[in-house]
Amino acid sequence: MVWCASTEIFIVPGPAHQTLESFEAAMEANDVSIAPSMLYAYACIMEGVPFANGAPNLSADIPALEKLARDKASRSAARTSRPARRC
């Protein structure tokens, strides 16, 4: 899956993003530090679906999801598209 929706605000990585346990707890608590793109990245990684971030947000670029992708041997790519250029 390629995530290319750039309407999310930029989130600075925090405690909820450091471990899978803290990430899942934050998800369950509906914590605002878990962006929609992170939910899609998590679901893809858990299901073995390749995930590519083509937007300027964190998505899977957090320690918890990077480790999960390694542990699951899931393919994940960060910020794969080029920034938009003004004409």
C-alpha angles and dihedrals in degrees: 000000000000116000109207105154107121099183095103121102115244111264121205110226111256142166093299090061100050103080136019090241093054091043093052091046090051090049091052090048092049088238114190090228089072107082123204090249089057089056091053091047091049092049092048094049092047091051096043094247114146111247126201124185110217096168135079096255135091101256102148095355094103128100095247095054095038089056092044090053091050092047093048092041086233121158113244129168127193127221096342102169127077119250116264115265125216117231 
